[in-house]
mmCIF file of C-alpha atoms in Angstrom:
data_model
loop_
_atom_site.group_PDB
_atom_site.id
_atom_site.type_symbol
_atom_site.label_atom_id
_atom_site.label_comp_id
_atom_site.label_asym_id
_atom_site.label_seq_id
_atom_site.Cartn_x
_atom_site.Cartn_y
_atom_site.Cartn_z
ATOM 1 C CA MET A 28 -0.023 0.011 -0.025
ATOM 2 C CA PRO A 29 1.347 3.442 -0.897
ATOM 3 C CA LYS A 30 2.735 5.327 2.101
ATOM 4 C CA PHE A 31 0.449 8.302 1.684
ATOM 5 C CA LEU A 32 -2.663 5.972 1.906
ATOM 6 C CA ILE A 33 -1.279 4.442 5.206
ATOM 7 C CA THR A 34 -0.903 8.034 6.553
ATOM 8 C CA LEU A 35 -4.477 8.761 5.618
ATOM 9 C CA LEU A 36 -5.844 5.494 7.106
ATOM 10 C CA ILE A 37 -4.186 5.716 10.488
ATOM 11 C CA PRO A 38 -6.333 8.597 11.812
ATOM 12 C CA LEU A 39 -9.474 6.848 10.513
ATOM 13 C CA LEU A 40 -8.580 3.681 12.372
ATOM 14 C CA LEU A 41 -7.808 5.605 15.508
ATOM 15 C CA THR A 42 -11.216 7.361 15.305
ATOM 16 C CA ALA A 43 -13.041 4.022 14.808
ATOM 17 C CA ASN A 44 -11.336 2.540 17.792
ATOM 18 C CA GLN A 45 -12.135 5.487 19.933
ATOM 19 C CA LYS A 46 -15.813 5.241 18.883
ATOM 20 C CA THR A 47 -16.049 1.537 19.853
ATOM 21 C CA HIS A 48 -14.025 1.768 23.089
ATOM 22 C CA ILE A 49 -15.683 -0.180 25.895
ATOM 23 C CA PRO A 50 -14.491 0.401 29.466
ATOM 24 C CA ASP A 51 -12.849 -2.782 30.833
ATOM 25 C CA SER A 52 -10.838 -4.176 33.666
ATOM 26 C CA LYS A 53 -9.010 -7.425 34.539
ATOM 27 C CA ARG A 54 -11.811 -8.335 36.902
ATOM 28 C CA ALA A 55 -14.464 -7.803 34.183
ATOM 29 C CA ALA A 56 -12.358 -9.685 31.652
ATOM 30 C CA ASP A 57 -11.869 -12.626 34.071
ATOM 31 C CA ILE A 58 -15.648 -12.658 34.611
ATOM 32 C CA ARG A 59 -16.296 -12.819 30.881
ATOM 33 C CA THR A 60 -13.887 -15.690 30.529
ATOM 34 C CA LYS A 61 -15.798 -17.625 33.070
ATOM 35 C CA ILE A 62 -19.412 -16.489 32.158
ATOM 36 C CA TRP A 63 -19.461 -15.986 28.393
ATOM 37 C CA PRO A 64 -19.040 -19.635 27.351
ATOM 38 C CA LYS A 65 -22.010 -20.630 29.563
ATOM 39 C CA LEU A 66 -24.096 -17.761 28.147
ATOM 40 C CA GLN A 67 -23.211 -18.741 24.660
ATOM 41 C CA GLY A 68 -24.390 -22.243 25.372
ATOM 42 C CA ASP A 69 -27.626 -20.869 26.879
ATOM 43 C CA LEU A 70 -28.178 -18.701 23.808
ATOM 44 C CA LYS A 71 -27.649 -21.510 21.408
ATOM 45 C CA ALA A 72 -30.088 -23.670 23.476
ATOM 46 C CA ALA A 73 -32.712 -20.910 23.169
ATOM 47 C CA GLY A 74 -32.210 -20.680 19.456
ATOM 48 C CA LEU A 75 -30.436 -17.268 19.621
ATOM 49 C CA LYS A 76 -27.196 -16.015 18.260
ATOM 50 C CA ASP A 77 -24.384 -14.647 20.466
ATOM 51 C CA ASP A 78 -23.656 -11.573 18.291
ATOM 52 C CA GLN A 79 -27.147 -9.909 18.342
ATOM 53 C CA PRO A 80 -28.417 -6.729 20.088
ATOM 54 C CA VAL A 81 -29.969 -6.960 23.500
ATOM 55 C CA PHE A 82 -32.857 -5.122 25.269
ATOM 56 C CA ILE A 83 -33.573 -4.891 28.971
ATOM 57 C CA ARG A 84 -36.906 -4.478 30.813
ATOM 58 C CA ILE A 85 -37.308 -4.081 34.519
ATOM 59 C CA PHE A 86 -40.486 -4.611 36.546
ATOM 60 C CA LYS A 87 -40.439 -3.414 40.167
ATOM 61 C CA GLU A 88 -43.146 -5.820 40.960
ATOM 62 C CA PRO A 89 -42.696 -8.829 40.916
ATOM 63 C CA GLY A 90 -38.953 -7.750 40.916
ATOM 64 C CA ILE A 91 -37.789 -9.040 37.567
ATOM 65 C CA LEU A 92 -35.168 -7.964 35.170
ATOM 66 C CA GLU A 93 -35.631 -9.371 31.707
ATOM 67 C CA ILE A 94 -32.916 -9.699 28.920
ATOM 68 C CA TRP A 95 -34.238 -9.904 25.361
ATOM 69 C CA VAL A 96 -32.062 -10.782 22.411
ATOM 70 C CA LYS A 97 -32.820 -9.804 18.843
ATOM 71 C CA SER A 98 -33.843 -12.750 16.611
ATOM 72 C CA GLY A 99 -34.739 -11.771 13.029
ATOM 73 C CA ARG A 100 -36.788 -8.504 13.095
ATOM 74 C CA GLN A 101 -38.047 -9.078 16.635
ATOM 75 C CA TYR A 102 -36.659 -9.680 20.076
ATOM 76 C CA LYS A 103 -37.015 -12.933 22.038
ATOM 77 C CA LEU A 104 -36.973 -13.233 25.817
ATOM 78 C CA PHE A 105 -33.651 -14.880 26.890
ATOM 79 C CA LYS A 106 -33.624 -14.813 30.607
ATOM 80 C CA ASN A 107 -35.324 -13.450 33.695
ATOM 81 C CA TYR A 108 -33.331 -12.308 36.735
ATOM 82 C CA LEU A 109 -34.680 -11.726 40.180
ATOM 83 C CA ILE A 110 -33.956 -8.247 41.404
ATOM 84 C CA CYS A 111 -32.229 -8.575 44.789
ATOM 85 C CA ALA A 112 -33.105 -5.061 46.059
ATOM 86 C CA TYR A 113 -34.519 -1.743 44.961
ATOM 87 C CA SER A 114 -35.576 1.150 47.219
ATOM 88 C CA GLY A 115 -38.482 3.623 47.488
ATOM 89 C CA GLY A 116 -41.312 1.398 46.254
ATOM 90 C CA LEU A 117 -43.522 2.188 43.295
ATOM 91 C CA GLY A 118 -43.309 5.530 41.529
ATOM 92 C CA THR A 119 -40.408 7.153 39.760
ATOM 93 C CA LYS A 120 -37.503 9.098 41.059
ATOM 94 C CA THR A 121 -37.893 12.872 40.868
ATOM 95 C CA LYS A 122 -35.184 14.389 43.103
ATOM 96 C CA ASP A 123 -31.723 13.674 44.509
ATOM 97 C CA HIS A 124 -31.785 11.750 47.785
ATOM 98 C CA ASP A 125 -35.412 10.722 47.602
ATOM 99 C CA GLY A 126 -34.384 7.136 47.748
ATOM 100 C CA LYS A 127 -36.527 6.070 44.787
ATOM 101 C CA CYS A 128 -35.598 4.093 41.720
ATOM 102 C CA PRO A 129 -36.499 5.629 38.337
ATOM 103 C CA GLU A 130 -39.281 4.339 36.086
ATOM 104 C CA GLY A 131 -39.323 5.157 32.353
ATOM 105 C CA TYR A 132 -37.300 4.808 29.167
ATOM 106 C CA TYR A 133 -33.500 4.792 29.576
ATOM 107 C CA THR A 134 -30.400 4.077 27.474
ATOM 108 C CA VAL A 135 -27.064 2.474 28.352
ATOM 109 C CA THR A 136 -24.072 3.311 26.210
ATOM 110 C CA PRO A 137 -20.540 1.813 26.555
ATOM 111 C CA THR A 138 -19.255 4.741 28.546
ATOM 112 C CA GLN A 139 -21.919 4.003 31.167
ATOM 113 C CA LEU A 140 -20.339 0.696 32.018
ATOM 114 C CA ASN A 141 -18.298 0.597 35.278
ATOM 115 C CA PRO A 142 -16.040 -2.456 35.247
ATOM 116 C CA VAL A 143 -14.326 -1.422 38.598
ATOM 117 C CA SER A 144 -17.441 -0.685 40.674
ATOM 118 C CA THR A 145 -17.326 -1.229 44.337
ATOM 119 C CA TYR A 146 -20.661 -2.959 43.774
ATOM 120 C CA HIS A 147 -18.987 -5.796 41.825
ATOM 121 C CA SER A 148 -20.074 -4.656 38.337
ATOM 122 C CA ALA A 149 -22.318 -1.701 37.331
ATOM 123 C CA MET A 150 -23.978 0.108 34.556
ATOM 124 C CA ASN A 151 -25.543 3.599 34.770
ATOM 125 C CA VAL A 152 -29.051 3.525 33.395
ATOM 126 C CA GLY A 153 -28.876 7.126 32.264
ATOM 127 C CA TYR A 154 -30.998 8.914 34.816
ATOM 128 C CA PRO A 155 -32.012 11.761 34.360
ATOM 129 C CA ASN A 156 -32.976 11.240 30.777
ATOM 130 C CA ALA A 157 -34.345 13.908 28.496
ATOM 131 C CA PHE A 158 -37.842 13.549 29.943
ATOM 132 C CA ASP A 159 -36.588 13.770 33.544
ATOM 133 C CA GLN A 160 -34.445 16.837 32.674
ATOM 134 C CA SER A 161 -37.405 18.548 31.016
ATOM 135 C CA ARG A 162 -39.306 18.182 34.223
ATOM 136 C CA GLY A 163 -36.523 19.371 36.448
ATOM 137 C CA TYR A 164 -35.825 16.060 38.097
ATOM 138 C CA THR A 165 -32.577 15.791 39.893
ATOM 139 C CA GLY A 166 -30.152 12.990 40.935
ATOM 140 C CA ASN A 167 -27.555 10.870 39.113
ATOM 141 C CA ALA A 168 -25.532 7.738 39.158
ATOM 142 C CA ILE A 169 -28.559 5.397 39.155
ATOM 143 C CA MET A 170 -27.168 1.935 38.435
ATOM 144 C CA ILE A 171 -27.981 -1.652 37.814
ATOM 145 C CA HIS A 172 -25.306 -3.289 39.978
ATOM 146 C CA GLY A 173 -24.276 -6.281 42.129
ATOM 147 C CA TYR A 174 -23.809 -6.508 45.893
ATOM 148 C CA CYS A 175 -27.580 -6.789 46.680
ATOM 149 C CA ALA A 176 -27.893 -3.455 48.337
ATOM 150 C CA SER A 177 -29.767 -0.375 47.091
ATOM 151 C CA ILE A 178 -30.371 3.220 47.635
ATOM 152 C CA GLY A 179 -32.002 4.295 44.442
ATOM 153 C CA CYS A 180 -30.415 1.617 42.290
ATOM 154 C CA TYR A 181 -31.449 -1.774 41.004
ATOM 155 C CA ALA A 182 -29.251 -4.268 42.852
ATOM 156 C CA MET A 183 -28.661 -7.832 41.728
ATOM 157 C CA THR A 184 -26.787 -10.726 43.291
ATOM 158 C CA ASP A 185 -23.160 -10.845 42.100
ATOM 159 C CA PRO A 186 -23.639 -13.906 39.951
ATOM 160 C CA MET A 187 -26.695 -12.357 38.247
ATOM 161 C CA ILE A 188 -25.010 -9.026 37.521
ATOM 162 C CA GLU A 189 -22.057 -10.893 36.061
ATOM 163 C CA GLU A 190 -24.408 -12.439 33.438
ATOM 164 C CA ILE A 191 -26.264 -9.237 32.754
ATOM 165 C CA TYR A 192 -23.104 -7.101 32.548
ATOM 166 C CA THR A 193 -21.394 -9.661 30.267
ATOM 167 C CA MET A 194 -24.472 -9.769 27.905
ATOM 168 C CA VAL A 195 -24.441 -6.008 27.641
ATOM 169 C CA TYR A 196 -20.590 -5.885 27.076
ATOM 170 C CA GLN A 197 -20.749 -8.512 24.395
ATOM 171 C CA ALA A 198 -23.537 -6.680 22.615
ATOM 172 C CA PHE A 199 -21.398 -3.530 22.544
ATOM 173 C CA ALA A 200 -18.404 -5.599 21.419
ATOM 174 C CA HIS A 201 -20.473 -6.945 18.489
ATOM 175 C CA GLY A 202 -21.407 -3.397 17.379
ATOM 176 C CA GLN A 203 -24.503 -2.431 19.317
ATOM 177 C CA LYS A 204 -24.285 1.360 20.021
ATOM 178 C CA SER A 205 -26.753 1.581 22.923
ATOM 179 C CA VAL A 206 -28.936 -0.698 24.965
ATOM 180 C CA ASP A 207 -32.530 0.366 25.770
ATOM 181 C CA VAL A 208 -33.659 -0.131 29.340
ATOM 182 C CA ASN A 209 -37.378 0.144 29.836
ATOM 183 C CA ILE A 210 -38.345 0.425 33.556
ATOM 184 C CA PHE A 211 -41.847 -0.126 34.794
ATOM 185 C CA PRO A 212 -43.633 -0.436 38.118
ATOM 186 C CA PHE A 213 -45.330 -3.642 36.974
ATOM 187 C CA LYS A 214 -46.726 -5.003 33.657
ATOM 188 C CA LEU A 215 -48.807 -2.040 32.394
ATOM 189 C CA THR A 216 -51.973 -4.036 31.605
ATOM 190 C CA ASN A 217 -55.277 -2.273 32.066
ATOM 191 C CA ALA A 218 -56.108 -4.670 34.912
ATOM 192 C CA ASN A 219 -52.905 -3.764 36.736
ATOM 193 C CA ILE A 220 -53.359 -0.082 36.273
ATOM 194 C CA ASP A 221 -56.885 -0.486 37.774
ATOM 195 C CA LYS A 222 -55.464 -2.504 40.603
ATOM 196 C CA TYR A 223 -53.121 0.296 41.548
ATOM 197 C CA SER A 224 -55.552 3.184 40.784
ATOM 198 C CA ASN A 225 -55.329 4.480 44.297
ATOM 199 C CA TYR A 226 -51.601 5.363 43.885
ATOM 200 C CA PRO A 227 -50.598 9.004 43.070
ATOM 201 C CA TYR A 228 -48.541 7.811 40.112
ATOM 202 C CA VAL A 229 -51.377 6.450 37.960
ATOM 203 C CA SER A 230 -51.316 9.291 35.435
ATOM 204 C CA PHE A 231 -47.489 8.778 34.965
ATOM 205 C CA TRP A 232 -48.002 5.095 34.512
ATOM 206 C CA GLN A 233 -50.718 5.626 31.928
ATOM 207 C CA HIS A 234 -48.185 8.008 30.184
ATOM 208 C CA LEU A 235 -45.685 5.103 30.045
ATOM 209 C CA LYS A 236 -48.323 2.567 28.746
ATOM 210 C CA PRO A 237 -48.108 3.299 24.983
ATOM 211 C CA GLY A 238 -44.442 2.533 24.851
ATOM 212 C CA TYR A 239 -45.079 -0.720 26.815
ATOM 213 C CA ASP A 240 -47.959 -1.607 24.537
ATOM 214 C CA ILE A 241 -45.783 -1.156 21.405
ATOM 215 C CA PHE A 242 -43.267 -3.772 22.662
ATOM 216 C CA GLU A 243 -45.881 -6.143 23.812
ATOM 217 C CA LYS A 244 -47.458 -6.021 20.279
ATOM 218 C CA THR A 245 -44.347 -6.027 18.148
ATOM 219 C CA HIS A 246 -41.550 -7.309 20.372
ATOM 220 C CA VAL A 247 -39.521 -4.430 19.035
ATOM 221 C CA PRO A 248 -38.358 -1.739 21.431
ATOM 222 C CA PRO A 249 -40.191 1.557 20.990
ATOM 223 C CA VAL A 250 -38.389 4.536 19.493
ATOM 224 C CA VAL A 251 -38.750 7.062 22.301
ATOM 225 C CA GLY A 252 -38.616 10.795 22.194
ATOM 226 C CA VAL A 253 -39.606 13.755 24.325
ATOM 227 C CA VAL A 254 -42.143 16.362 23.050
ATOM 228 C CA ASN A 255 -43.516 19.154 25.206
ATOM 229 C CA LYS A 256 -42.142 17.485 28.347
ATOM 230 C CA ASN A 257 -43.858 14.180 27.611
ATOM 231 C CA TYR A 258 -42.634 10.926 26.168
ATOM 232 C CA SER A 259 -43.437 10.225 22.501
ATOM 233 C CA PHE A 260 -43.373 6.783 20.929
ATOM 234 C CA ARG A 261 -43.312 5.212 17.544
#
């Protein structure tokens, strides 16, 4: 290859590497070495590929984190994980130190991974998102992490966060740019909303419901925006 072409290509390669950089550590790498072969076997058994995008849903009640994996045009449920602890009960976070865990539509990018967390492994869910910011909600550093202890975060057991973290890492390593994390108080069926109709958060939950319904109908994560301080979905 001519020298002048090599000179032109080097900055492009550096830029590409910078864009795909994923935070890592020896501990996280050791966990992947241990966990990823098992997860690959589980994916194969479920009829799923190990290089596909992932999607996360969280339900405060009954305390479940779901990982979905893309299969064709839709996503297929891969695994359910029991949430070990979350704080503040039902209803979304609105201010710093309120002890509550957020509900809504969030996004994790590679830079939000923390492979050296004191809570074993952690990923920042991205609170406050654009909706939260438009409403003046405060607080930060809301994580999905291990260690089974929570003040505003979604805490898992260490073995469970190892699997969740590894799935997200590998999705990034295979080219996924961001992972959607949809967080709900419970499955937003009409029956459940009626069941919790005496809670002060009902109007907020009804506002979340169209995005929930899109995924239930299509098994494709909704495209989420914010218009006039409200979520929009398509």
